[in-house]
Amino acid sequence: MAETVSVLLPIPADRPYTYAVPEGMTVAPGDHVQVPLGPRQVAAVVWDVDGDKVDAKKLREITTRFDCPPLSADMRRFVEWIAHYTLSPPGMVLRMVLRAPGGLEPPAPTIGYRWAGGEPDRMTDARRRVLELARDGSAWSKSGLAHAAGASASVVGGLIKLGVLEEVALPHQPLVPPPDPAHAGADLTADQQTAAEAVCKRVQGGFSVTLLDGVTGSGKTEVYFEAVAEALKKGRQVLILLPEIALTAAFLDRFEDRFGARPGEWHSDVAPRKREQLWRQVATGEVRVVAGARSALFLPFADLGLAVVDEEHDSAYKQEDRVFYHARDMAVVRGQIGDFPVVLSSATPSVESLVNAQRGRYHHLRLENRFGGAALPDIHTIDLRSSPPPRGGFISPILSKAVERTLEGGGQSLLFLNRRGYAPLTLCRVCGHRFQCPNCTTWLVEHRFRGQLQCHHCGYSEAAPQACPHCGTFDHLAACGPGVERLGEEAVDLFPDARILVLSSDLMGGVKRLRLELEAIAKGECDIVIGTQLVAKGHNFPLMRCVGVIDADLGLANGDPRAAERTFQLLSQVTGRAGRSGGESTGYLQTYQPGHPVIDAIAKGDREAFYEREIANRESAGLPPFGRLASLIVSAASKREAEEHARKLRQAANPPQDITVLGPAEAPIFMLRERYRYRLLVHAALKAKLQDWLGHWLAGGPKVRGSVRVQVDIDPQSFL
Ligand code: ADP
Ligand code: ZN
């Protein structure tokens, strides 16, 4: 009988599979291996829970064991924990860990050349120049040596052939040099110092969560850098999660100023080769600090000792694809499993984190003041009912005067509108036809600059038509409502001499270009920025004095349970772009409902009023964090299939007393990518065994057949 082990494969199976260990190979749990699966070979991990029993005749052998540090027991528990929590197959969670397969093999050594002693029989000038350099005994790359000697590569090649130069393996170069915790310690203010000491004390202990809660520009980053330094001094690795890492080049520079080296960078815009190197060097422990997007949580750290989640309230931390997880919550779980501290940082904490802090589950550190005595902006509401914009426009006279004054004073203004493109809806003025996406129940958004109508949900696009496809009338198509492009047009009319920049994710040139534009703004190379939420997050624009929110009500309109919280956070962040480096600054909120509690709290700068009310509302409705939600989307290619499955599923539900099932109802986006969608919402008391019951219900419910798919989202953030 061959020795067998269980192996978890990155596939949607609910258990590991069993494989035979070939003679002469030894494997232990956590080892990275390659195994046959049908006709394929896949990278997988030796697991320590039992796999499926396999008939001896069908048993297949492990192909290879990779020369790679094993996946730690903590990481294996983490994978299982997330699988159970999100109701995903563990293999699909493991798939997120095995994102850089090239990192499983040690890198091929880089070859260099050095003098082997001796001289060629025939000496030329070029050969002499090469040897003069090589004689110092150091190793050179072939091209480097040729270049330095002013000789051609074939001269160097000739000397290698003659054996005058010999091959040596160059020492392995780490991807990033190690950060130095003592490189340039900050001169902290008294408040910052108190907070830094408290958080550094946490780093000395095991698992804990600290909510670092301070207004924009108060120095939260400086404070958590001290925690990072402390963890580094203890010899531990550090993970810093950032919501928009691709755009926050400034963060990497700041880190380098403090620690003398850049952190390892992990996000989708990093080149595949670099990602593979980073993955491996995180596993070997060569990379000490990683700054990354949410998926960095799944990097195979050798010895993670601190996780920081910056802008912890940001919805970019929620993944809504395959495995639906929230990286902030999972970072806390990772800390619990690994027994290390977690720091959550925000100027506008999530209601969940704040409640945890109030109840004493999290340590609460407050920073009440901006650094350097900079004041928070003065906030005014502009009631659009009494001060409407001129006909056809979207900027009210009060706001345009404020921008004018800011221009005269040499400051920058930001006009914020969370709508890409030119107009969110196009209709025919003659027959009323509205342009809808053929694959989704959504309106097509006009992008005038590109001459297209686009669906922002499925990516469908068509050339902007001249005539109505319904009645055939030419030149009577009307753009309804504003997008940033349209706002840009209005700003050019209003402020013809200003340097105006429209910024959204549609900008040609992608992330690189965006980074350049953000830098240009910081340097003061433009006067008026018109942008979507992309410009709202985390950036430091020293000259920004005036922020105008074009439609403060926008996020309040959709009635989902998080609308108020999300709007409060976004408006605080956006207005918080102003006045970061001192001087007077102002924020304006254009609204039709100045009395709305969210708008009112922002206008008065009374965040406690907002949180108090929101927490009370949640508590009385039993909504998170006072109860739990799970959302199920049943979708299918035909309406009948989807509806039938959703109905049968509902009928099969027999929830215990502390769980309620609502629906099915048509989802707000009823058709998405040609699939019809029904939503069931599950509401559970805090103590209910939600996952166990859901698993039970789904397993005992109608068979998922044909084109039907059921998607489970625990703790949903989006309700579309
Ligand atoms: P937050 O993360 O709370 O928004 P930051 O840490 O980004 O705040 O600080 C805001 C600005 O103030 C940054 O430009 C930062 O360099 C500067 N700053 C904050 N604290 C200090 C300090 N103690 N010494 C020097 N500069 C500081
Ligand atoms: Zn679409």
Coordinates of C-alpha atoms in Angstrom, one line a residue, residues 86-654:
T86 CA -18.7 32.7 3.0
L87 CA -20.2 29.3 2.1
S88 CA -17.5 28.8 -0.6
P89 CA -15.7 25.6 -1.4
P90 CA -12.3 25.7 0.4
G91 CA -10.6 25.1 -3.0
M92 CA -11.9 28.4 -4.3
V93 CA -10.4 30.2 -1.3
L94 CA -7.1 28.4 -1.9
R95 CA -7.3 29.6 -5.5
M96 CA -6.9 33.1 -4.2
V97 CA -3.7 32.1 -2.3
L98 CA -2.2 30.4 -5.4
R99 CA -2.4 33.5 -7.5
A100 CA 1.2 33.6 -8.6
P101 CA 2.1 30.1 -9.8
G102 CA 5.5 31.2 -11.1
G103 CA 6.5 31.9 -7.5
L104 CA 6.4 28.2 -6.6
E105 CA 9.8 27.5 -8.2
P106 CA 13.0 29.1 -7.0
P107 CA 14.0 31.8 -9.5
A108 CA 16.7 30.7 -12.0
P109 CA 20.0 32.1 -10.8
T110 CA 21.3 35.1 -12.6
I111 CA 24.7 34.4 -14.2
G112 CA 27.6 36.8 -14.1
Y113 CA 31.2 36.6 -15.3
R114 CA 34.5 37.3 -13.7
W115 CA 38.2 36.9 -14.5
A116 CA 39.3 33.3 -14.3
G117 CA 43.0 34.2 -14.3
G118 CA 45.1 34.0 -17.4
E119 CA 45.1 36.0 -20.6
P120 CA 44.1 35.2 -24.2
D121 CA 46.8 34.3 -26.6
R122 CA 45.9 37.1 -28.8
M123 CA 45.3 40.4 -27.0
T124 CA 43.4 43.2 -28.7
D125 CA 42.6 46.7 -27.4
A126 CA 39.0 45.8 -26.7
R127 CA 40.0 42.6 -24.9
R128 CA 42.5 44.6 -22.8
R129 CA 39.9 47.1 -21.7
V130 CA 37.5 44.3 -20.7
L131 CA 40.1 42.5 -18.7
E132 CA 41.3 45.6 -17.0
L133 CA 37.8 45.9 -15.5
A134 CA 37.3 42.2 -14.8
R135 CA 40.6 41.8 -13.1
D136 CA 39.3 43.4 -9.9
G137 CA 37.6 40.1 -9.2
S138 CA 34.0 41.3 -9.1
A139 CA 31.3 39.6 -11.2
W140 CA 29.7 41.4 -14.1
S141 CA 26.8 40.8 -16.4
K142 CA 27.8 40.2 -20.0
S143 CA 26.2 43.4 -21.3
G144 CA 27.3 45.5 -18.3
L145 CA 30.9 44.5 -18.8
A146 CA 30.8 45.1 -22.5
H147 CA 29.2 48.5 -22.0
A148 CA 31.6 49.6 -19.3
A149 CA 34.6 48.6 -21.4
G150 CA 33.3 50.2 -24.5
A151 CA 33.5 46.8 -26.3
S152 CA 31.0 44.8 -28.1
A153 CA 29.2 41.8 -26.5
S154 CA 31.0 39.5 -28.9
V155 CA 34.4 40.6 -27.4
V156 CA 33.2 39.5 -24.0
G157 CA 31.7 36.3 -25.5
G158 CA 35.0 35.5 -27.1
L159 CA 36.8 35.8 -23.7
I160 CA 34.2 33.5 -22.1
K161 CA 34.7 30.9 -24.8
L162 CA 38.5 31.1 -24.2
G163 CA 37.9 30.5 -20.5
V164 CA 39.5 33.8 -19.5
L165 CA 36.2 34.8 -18.1
E166 CA 34.3 32.3 -16.0
E167 CA 30.6 32.0 -15.1
V168 CA 29.5 32.7 -11.5
A169 CA 26.0 32.7 -10.0
L170 CA 25.2 36.2 -8.9
P171 CA 23.8 36.6 -5.3
H172 CA 20.0 36.6 -5.2
Q173 CA 18.6 40.1 -5.2
P174 CA 15.6 40.8 -3.0
L175 CA 12.7 42.6 -4.8
V176 CA 12.9 45.4 -2.3
P177 CA 15.6 46.2 0.3
P178 CA 14.5 45.7 3.9
P179 CA 12.8 48.6 5.5
D180 CA 14.7 50.2 8.4
P181 CA 12.4 51.1 11.3
A182 CA 14.9 53.6 12.6
H183 CA 15.4 55.3 9.2
A184 CA 13.6 58.6 9.8
G185 CA 11.3 58.5 12.8
A186 CA 8.6 61.2 12.7
D187 CA 8.4 64.1 15.0
L188 CA 5.0 63.4 16.4
T189 CA 2.6 65.9 18.0
A190 CA 1.6 65.2 21.6
D191 CA -1.7 63.7 20.5
Q192 CA -0.1 61.5 17.8
Q193 CA 2.6 60.4 20.3
T194 CA 0.0 59.3 22.8
A195 CA -1.8 57.3 20.1
A196 CA 1.4 55.9 18.7
E197 CA 2.5 54.7 22.1
A198 CA -0.9 53.0 22.7
V199 CA -0.8 51.2 19.4
C200 CA 2.9 50.2 19.8
K201 CA 2.0 48.7 23.1
R202 CA -0.6 46.5 21.2
V203 CA 2.1 45.4 18.8
Q204 CA 3.9 43.9 21.8
G205 CA 1.0 41.6 22.5
G206 CA -1.0 39.0 20.7
F207 CA -4.4 39.5 18.9
S208 CA -6.2 42.8 19.4
V209 CA -8.0 45.3 17.2
T210 CA -7.3 49.0 17.4
L211 CA -9.6 51.5 15.7
L212 CA -7.5 54.5 14.8
D213 CA -10.1 57.1 14.3
G214 CA -9.1 60.6 13.4
V215 CA -10.2 63.4 11.1
T216 CA -8.7 63.6 7.6
G217 CA -5.2 65.0 7.8
S218 CA -4.7 64.3 11.6
G219 CA -1.7 62.0 11.0
K220 CA -3.2 58.6 11.2
T221 CA -0.7 57.3 8.7
E222 CA 2.2 58.7 10.8
V223 CA 0.8 57.0 13.8
Y224 CA 0.4 53.6 12.2
F225 CA 3.8 53.8 10.7
E226 CA 5.1 53.7 14.3
A227 CA 3.2 50.5 14.8
V228 CA 4.8 49.2 11.6
A229 CA 8.2 50.1 12.9
E230 CA 7.5 48.4 16.1
A231 CA 6.5 45.1 14.4
L232 CA 9.6 45.3 12.2
K233 CA 11.8 45.8 15.2
K234 CA 10.3 42.6 16.6
G235 CA 11.3 40.9 13.4
R236 CA 7.8 40.3 12.1
Q237 CA 6.2 40.9 8.7
V238 CA 3.6 43.6 8.1
L239 CA 0.6 43.9 5.8
I240 CA -0.9 47.3 4.9
L241 CA -4.1 47.1 3.0
L242 CA -5.1 50.2 1.0
P243 CA -8.3 50.6 -1.0
E244 CA -6.9 52.3 -4.1
I245 CA -3.3 51.3 -4.0
A246 CA -2.8 51.6 -7.7
L247 CA -3.5 55.3 -7.4
T248 CA -1.7 56.0 -4.2
A249 CA 1.9 56.3 -5.5
A250 CA 2.3 59.1 -2.9
F251 CA 1.8 56.5 -0.2
L252 CA 4.8 54.5 -1.4
D253 CA 7.0 57.6 -1.4
R254 CA 5.9 58.4 2.0
F255 CA 6.7 54.9 3.2
E256 CA 10.1 55.2 1.7
D257 CA 10.8 58.5 3.3
R258 CA 10.0 57.0 6.7
F259 CA 11.6 53.5 6.3
G260 CA 14.3 54.1 3.6
A261 CA 12.9 51.5 1.3
R262 CA 9.6 50.9 -0.5
P263 CA 7.2 48.3 0.7
G264 CA 6.4 45.3 -1.6
E265 CA 3.5 46.3 -3.8
W266 CA 0.6 44.0 -4.6
H267 CA -2.3 44.8 -6.8
S268 CA -3.6 44.0 -10.2
D269 CA -1.5 46.6 -12.0
V270 CA 1.8 45.1 -10.9
A271 CA 3.5 43.1 -13.7
P272 CA 3.0 39.3 -13.4
R273 CA 6.7 38.6 -13.0
K274 CA 6.9 41.1 -10.1
R275 CA 3.9 39.6 -8.5
E276 CA 5.4 36.1 -8.7
Q277 CA 8.7 37.4 -7.1
L278 CA 6.7 39.2 -4.4
W279 CA 4.6 36.1 -3.6
R280 CA 7.7 34.0 -3.2
Q281 CA 9.7 36.5 -1.2
V282 CA 6.7 37.0 1.1
A283 CA 6.8 33.3 1.7
T284 CA 10.6 33.2 2.2
G285 CA 10.4 36.2 4.5
E286 CA 12.6 38.4 2.3
V287 CA 9.9 40.9 1.8
R288 CA 9.1 42.4 5.2
V289 CA 6.2 44.8 4.4
V290 CA 3.6 44.6 1.7
A291 CA 1.2 47.4 0.8
G292 CA -1.6 46.0 -1.2
A293 CA -5.1 45.7 -2.4
R294 CA -7.6 43.4 -0.6
S295 CA -6.2 40.3 -2.3
A296 CA -2.9 40.8 -0.5
L297 CA -4.6 39.3 2.5
F298 CA -4.1 35.9 0.8
L299 CA -0.3 36.2 0.4
P300 CA 1.6 33.4 2.1
F301 CA 3.4 35.4 4.8
A302 CA 6.0 33.5 6.6
D303 CA 5.6 35.4 9.9
L304 CA 2.9 38.0 9.7
G305 CA 2.9 40.1 12.9
L306 CA 0.7 43.1 12.1
A307 CA -2.1 44.0 9.7
V308 CA -3.2 47.6 9.0
V309 CA -6.4 48.3 7.1
D310 CA -6.3 51.9 5.9
E311 CA -9.6 53.6 5.2
E312 CA -11.3 50.6 6.8
H313 CA -14.8 51.8 5.9
D314 CA -14.1 51.7 2.1
S315 CA -16.4 49.5 0.1
A316 CA -13.5 48.6 -2.2
Y317 CA -12.6 46.0 0.5
K318 CA -15.6 44.0 -0.4
Q319 CA -15.1 41.4 -3.1
E320 CA -18.2 40.6 -5.0
D321 CA -17.1 37.9 -7.3
R322 CA -16.8 34.1 -6.7
V323 CA -15.8 34.2 -3.0
F324 CA -17.7 37.1 -1.5
Y325 CA -15.6 38.4 1.3
H326 CA -14.8 41.6 3.1
A327 CA -11.1 42.2 3.4
R328 CA -11.4 44.3 6.6
D329 CA -13.4 41.6 8.4
M330 CA -11.1 38.9 7.1
A331 CA -8.0 40.8 8.2
V332 CA -9.4 40.7 11.7
V333 CA -10.0 37.0 11.4
R334 CA -6.4 36.6 10.1
G335 CA -5.2 38.4 13.2
Q336 CA -7.2 36.2 15.5
I337 CA -5.9 33.0 13.9
G338 CA -2.3 34.3 13.8
D339 CA -2.6 35.9 17.2
F340 CA -1.3 39.3 16.1
P341 CA -2.7 42.9 16.3
V342 CA -4.8 44.5 13.7
V343 CA -5.1 48.3 13.2
L344 CA -8.1 49.8 11.4
S345 CA -7.8 53.4 10.3
S346 CA -10.4 55.8 9.2
A347 CA -11.7 59.3 9.5
T348 CA -15.3 57.9 9.0
P349 CA -15.3 54.4 10.6
S350 CA -17.8 51.9 9.5
V351 CA -20.7 51.6 11.9
E352 CA -19.6 48.0 12.6
S353 CA -16.1 49.1 13.7
L354 CA -17.4 52.0 15.7
V355 CA -19.9 49.9 17.6
N356 CA -17.2 47.4 18.3
A357 CA -15.0 50.2 19.7
Q358 CA -17.9 51.6 21.8
R359 CA -18.5 48.1 23.2
G360 CA -14.9 47.7 24.1
R361 CA -14.1 44.9 21.7
Y362 CA -11.8 47.2 19.8
H363 CA -9.4 49.7 21.3
H364 CA -10.5 53.2 20.3
L365 CA -7.8 55.8 19.6
R366 CA -9.0 59.3 18.6
L367 CA -7.1 62.1 16.8
E368 CA -9.4 65.1 16.9
N369 CA -7.3 67.7 15.2
R370 CA -5.6 68.2 11.8
F371 CA -1.9 68.3 11.8
G372 CA -0.2 71.8 11.9
G373 CA -3.4 73.5 13.1
A374 CA -5.1 73.2 9.7
A375 CA -8.8 73.8 10.2
L376 CA -11.5 71.5 8.7
P377 CA -13.4 73.2 5.9
D378 CA -16.4 75.3 6.6
I379 CA -19.4 73.5 5.2
H380 CA -22.4 75.1 3.7
T381 CA -25.5 73.6 2.1
I382 CA -26.9 75.1 -1.1
D383 CA -30.7 74.5 -1.2
L384 CA -31.3 73.8 -4.9
R385 CA -35.0 74.7 -4.5
S386 CA -34.2 78.3 -3.6
S387 CA -30.8 78.7 -5.5
P388 CA -31.2 76.6 -8.6
P389 CA -28.5 76.4 -11.3
P390 CA -29.2 78.4 -14.5
R391 CA -31.3 76.5 -17.1
G392 CA -29.4 73.6 -18.6
G393 CA -26.7 73.9 -16.0
F394 CA -25.9 72.0 -12.8
I395 CA -23.7 74.5 -10.9
S396 CA -25.7 76.9 -8.8
P397 CA -24.7 80.6 -8.7
I398 CA -23.6 80.4 -5.1
L399 CA -21.1 77.6 -6.0
S400 CA -19.9 79.3 -9.1
K401 CA -19.2 82.5 -7.1
A402 CA -17.2 80.5 -4.6
V403 CA -15.1 78.8 -7.3
E404 CA -14.6 82.3 -8.8
R405 CA -13.3 83.6 -5.5
T406 CA -11.1 80.6 -5.0
L407 CA -9.6 81.2 -8.5
E408 CA -8.9 84.8 -7.7
G409 CA -7.2 83.8 -4.5
G410 CA -5.0 81.3 -6.4
G411 CA -6.5 78.2 -4.8
Q412 CA -7.8 75.0 -6.3
S413 CA -11.4 73.9 -6.5
L414 CA -12.9 70.4 -6.7
L415 CA -16.3 69.8 -8.2
F416 CA -17.4 66.4 -7.2
L417 CA -20.0 64.3 -9.0
N418 CA -20.1 60.6 -8.7
R419 CA -21.2 60.0 -12.3
R420 CA -18.9 59.0 -15.1
G421 CA -19.5 60.0 -18.7
Y422 CA -21.6 62.9 -20.1
A423 CA -25.2 62.0 -19.2
P424 CA -26.7 59.0 -17.3
L425 CA -29.7 58.8 -19.6
T426 CA -30.4 59.6 -23.3
L427 CA -33.9 59.9 -24.6
C428 CA -35.7 60.8 -27.8
R429 CA -37.6 64.1 -27.4
V430 CA -40.0 63.0 -30.1
C431 CA -41.2 59.5 -29.1
G432 CA -39.7 59.3 -25.6
H433 CA -37.5 56.3 -26.5
R434 CA -34.9 55.7 -23.8
F435 CA -31.6 54.0 -24.6
Q436 CA -31.3 50.8 -22.6
C437 CA -28.6 48.2 -22.4
P438 CA -29.6 45.1 -24.4
N439 CA -28.1 42.8 -21.8
C440 CA -29.2 44.6 -18.6
T441 CA -32.1 46.5 -17.2
T442 CA -30.0 49.7 -17.0
W443 CA -29.8 52.9 -19.0
L444 CA -26.9 53.5 -21.3
V445 CA -24.6 56.3 -20.3
E446 CA -23.4 58.7 -22.9
H447 CA -19.7 59.2 -23.2
R448 CA -19.5 62.1 -25.5
F449 CA -15.7 62.3 -25.6
R450 CA -15.6 58.8 -27.0
G451 CA -18.8 59.1 -29.0
Q452 CA -20.3 56.1 -27.3
L453 CA -23.2 54.9 -25.2
Q454 CA -22.0 52.5 -22.5
C455 CA -23.5 50.2 -20.0
H456 CA -21.6 50.6 -16.7
H457 CA -22.6 47.2 -15.5
C458 CA -21.7 44.8 -18.3
G459 CA -19.4 46.9 -20.4
Y460 CA -21.7 46.9 -23.5
S461 CA -21.1 49.9 -25.7
E462 CA -22.4 51.2 -29.0
A463 CA -21.6 54.3 -31.2
A464 CA -23.7 57.3 -30.1
P465 CA -26.5 57.4 -32.7
Q466 CA -27.7 60.5 -34.5
A467 CA -31.3 59.3 -35.0
C468 CA -33.7 57.6 -32.7
P469 CA -33.7 53.9 -33.5
H470 CA -37.4 53.8 -32.6
C471 CA -39.0 56.7 -34.5
G472 CA -36.1 57.6 -36.8
T473 CA -36.1 61.3 -36.0
F474 CA -32.7 63.0 -36.4
D475 CA -31.1 65.3 -33.9
H476 CA -33.7 65.1 -31.2
L477 CA -31.9 63.0 -28.7
A478 CA -31.6 64.6 -25.3
A479 CA -29.0 64.0 -22.7
C480 CA -30.7 63.8 -19.3
G481 CA -28.8 64.7 -16.2
P482 CA -25.1 65.4 -15.6
G483 CA -22.0 63.3 -15.7
V484 CA -18.5 64.7 -15.1
E485 CA -17.9 65.3 -18.8
R486 CA -21.0 67.5 -19.0
L487 CA -20.0 69.3 -15.9
G488 CA -16.6 69.9 -17.5
E489 CA -18.3 71.6 -20.4
E490 CA -20.3 73.9 -18.0
A491 CA -17.1 74.7 -16.1
V492 CA -15.3 75.8 -19.3
D493 CA -18.2 78.1 -20.1
L494 CA -18.3 79.6 -16.6
F495 CA -14.5 79.8 -16.1
P496 CA -13.0 80.3 -19.5
D497 CA -9.5 81.2 -18.2
A498 CA -9.2 78.4 -15.6
R499 CA -7.2 75.3 -16.1
I500 CA -9.8 72.6 -15.9
L501 CA -9.2 68.8 -15.5
V502 CA -11.9 66.2 -15.7
L503 CA -10.9 63.0 -13.9
S504 CA -12.7 59.7 -13.8
S505 CA -11.7 56.1 -14.4
D506 CA -12.5 56.6 -18.1
L507 CA -9.5 58.7 -18.7
M508 CA -7.5 57.4 -21.6
G509 CA -4.1 56.1 -20.6
G510 CA -5.3 54.1 -17.6
V511 CA -3.7 54.1 -14.1
K512 CA -0.4 55.5 -15.2
R513 CA -2.0 58.6 -16.6
L514 CA -4.3 59.0 -13.6
R515 CA -1.3 58.9 -11.3
L516 CA 0.4 61.7 -13.4
E517 CA -2.8 63.8 -13.3
L518 CA -3.1 63.3 -9.5
E519 CA 0.5 64.5 -9.1
A520 CA -0.2 67.4 -11.3
I521 CA -3.1 68.5 -9.2
A522 CA -1.0 68.2 -6.0
K523 CA 1.6 70.4 -7.7
G524 CA -1.0 73.0 -8.5
E525 CA -0.9 72.6 -12.2
C526 CA -4.7 73.0 -12.5
D527 CA -7.3 75.2 -11.0
I528 CA -10.5 73.3 -11.1
V529 CA -10.8 69.5 -10.8
I530 CA -14.0 67.8 -11.8
G531 CA -14.1 64.3 -10.6
T532 CA -15.8 61.1 -9.4
Q533 CA -15.0 59.3 -6.2
L534 CA -11.6 58.6 -7.6
V535 CA -10.4 62.0 -6.5
A536 CA -12.2 61.8 -3.2
K537 CA -10.0 59.1 -1.7
G538 CA -6.9 59.7 0.4
H539 CA -5.1 62.1 -1.8
N540 CA -3.3 65.1 -0.5
F541 CA -3.9 68.2 -2.5
P542 CA -2.2 71.1 -0.6
L543 CA -3.8 73.9 -2.7
M544 CA -7.4 72.6 -2.5
R545 CA -9.5 75.3 -0.9
C546 CA -13.0 74.8 -2.2
V547 CA -15.0 71.6 -2.7
G548 CA -18.4 71.6 -4.3
V549 CA -20.6 68.5 -4.2
I550 CA -22.9 68.8 -7.2
D551 CA -25.5 66.3 -6.1
A552 CA -25.2 65.5 -2.4
D553 CA -28.5 63.5 -2.5
L554 CA -27.3 61.1 -5.1
G555 CA -26.3 58.2 -2.8
L556 CA -29.3 58.7 -0.5
A557 CA -31.7 57.9 -3.3
N558 CA -31.2 54.2 -3.4
G559 CA -32.9 52.9 -0.3
D560 CA -30.4 50.2 0.7
P561 CA -29.6 49.7 4.4
R562 CA -26.2 51.3 4.0
A563 CA -27.1 54.3 1.9
A564 CA -26.9 56.8 4.8
E565 CA -23.6 55.5 6.1
R566 CA -22.0 55.4 2.6
T567 CA -23.2 58.9 1.8
F568 CA -21.9 60.3 5.0
Q569 CA -18.5 58.7 4.5
L570 CA -18.2 59.8 0.9
L571 CA -19.3 63.4 1.6
S572 CA -16.9 63.6 4.6
Q573 CA -14.0 62.3 2.5
V574 CA -14.7 64.6 -0.4
T575 CA -15.1 67.8 1.6
G576 CA -12.1 66.6 3.6
R577 CA -9.9 67.2 0.5
A578 CA -10.1 70.9 1.2
G579 CA -7.8 72.9 3.5
R580 CA -5.4 70.1 4.4
S581 CA -2.4 72.4 4.6
G582 CA -4.0 75.3 6.4
G583 CA -5.8 78.4 5.4
E584 CA -9.4 78.9 5.0
S585 CA -11.3 76.3 3.1
T586 CA -15.0 75.7 2.3
G587 CA -17.2 72.9 1.2
Y588 CA -20.6 73.3 -0.5
L589 CA -23.3 70.6 -0.7
Q590 CA -25.9 71.2 -3.4
T591 CA -29.0 69.4 -2.2
Y592 CA -32.8 69.3 -2.4
Q593 CA -33.1 68.1 1.1
P594 CA -30.9 70.3 3.4
G595 CA -32.7 69.0 6.4
H596 CA -31.8 65.3 5.8
P597 CA -30.0 64.0 8.8
V598 CA -26.9 63.0 6.8
I599 CA -26.6 66.3 5.0
D600 CA -27.3 68.2 8.2
A601 CA -24.6 66.3 10.1
I602 CA -22.0 67.0 7.4
A603 CA -23.0 70.7 7.3
K604 CA -22.7 71.1 11.0
G605 CA -19.6 69.0 11.3
D606 CA -21.4 66.9 13.8
R607 CA -20.4 63.4 13.1
E608 CA -21.5 62.2 16.5
A609 CA -25.1 63.2 15.6
F610 CA -24.8 61.0 12.4
Y611 CA -23.4 58.0 14.1
E612 CA -25.7 58.2 17.1
R613 CA -28.8 58.2 14.9
E614 CA -27.5 55.6 12.5
I615 CA -26.5 53.2 15.3
A616 CA -29.9 53.7 16.9
N617 CA -31.7 53.0 13.6
R618 CA -29.7 49.9 13.0
E619 CA -30.2 48.6 16.5
S620 CA -34.0 49.1 16.4
A621 CA -34.2 47.3 13.0
G622 CA -31.8 44.6 14.0
L623 CA -29.5 45.5 11.1
P624 CA -25.8 44.9 11.1
P625 CA -24.0 45.0 13.5
F626 CA -27.0 44.2 15.7
G627 CA -28.2 41.5 13.4
R628 CA -26.9 39.8 10.3
L629 CA -27.8 39.7 6.7
A630 CA -27.2 37.3 3.9
S631 CA -28.3 37.9 0.4
L632 CA -29.0 35.3 -2.2
I633 CA -29.2 36.0 -5.9
V634 CA -30.9 33.4 -8.0
S635 CA -30.2 34.0 -11.6
A636 CA -30.8 32.2 -14.9
A637 CA -30.8 32.7 -18.6
S638 CA -34.6 32.7 -18.7
K639 CA -37.0 34.5 -16.5
R640 CA -39.1 31.4 -15.9
E641 CA -36.2 29.3 -14.7
A642 CA -34.9 32.0 -12.4
E643 CA -38.3 32.7 -10.9
E644 CA -39.2 29.1 -10.5
H645 CA -36.0 28.2 -8.7
A646 CA -36.2 31.2 -6.4
R647 CA -39.8 30.3 -5.5
K648 CA -39.0 26.7 -4.8
L649 CA -35.9 27.7 -2.8
R650 CA -38.1 29.9 -0.7
Q651 CA -40.6 27.1 -0.2
A652 CA -37.8 24.8 1.0
A653 CA -36.8 27.3 3.7
N654 CA -37.8 26.3 7.1

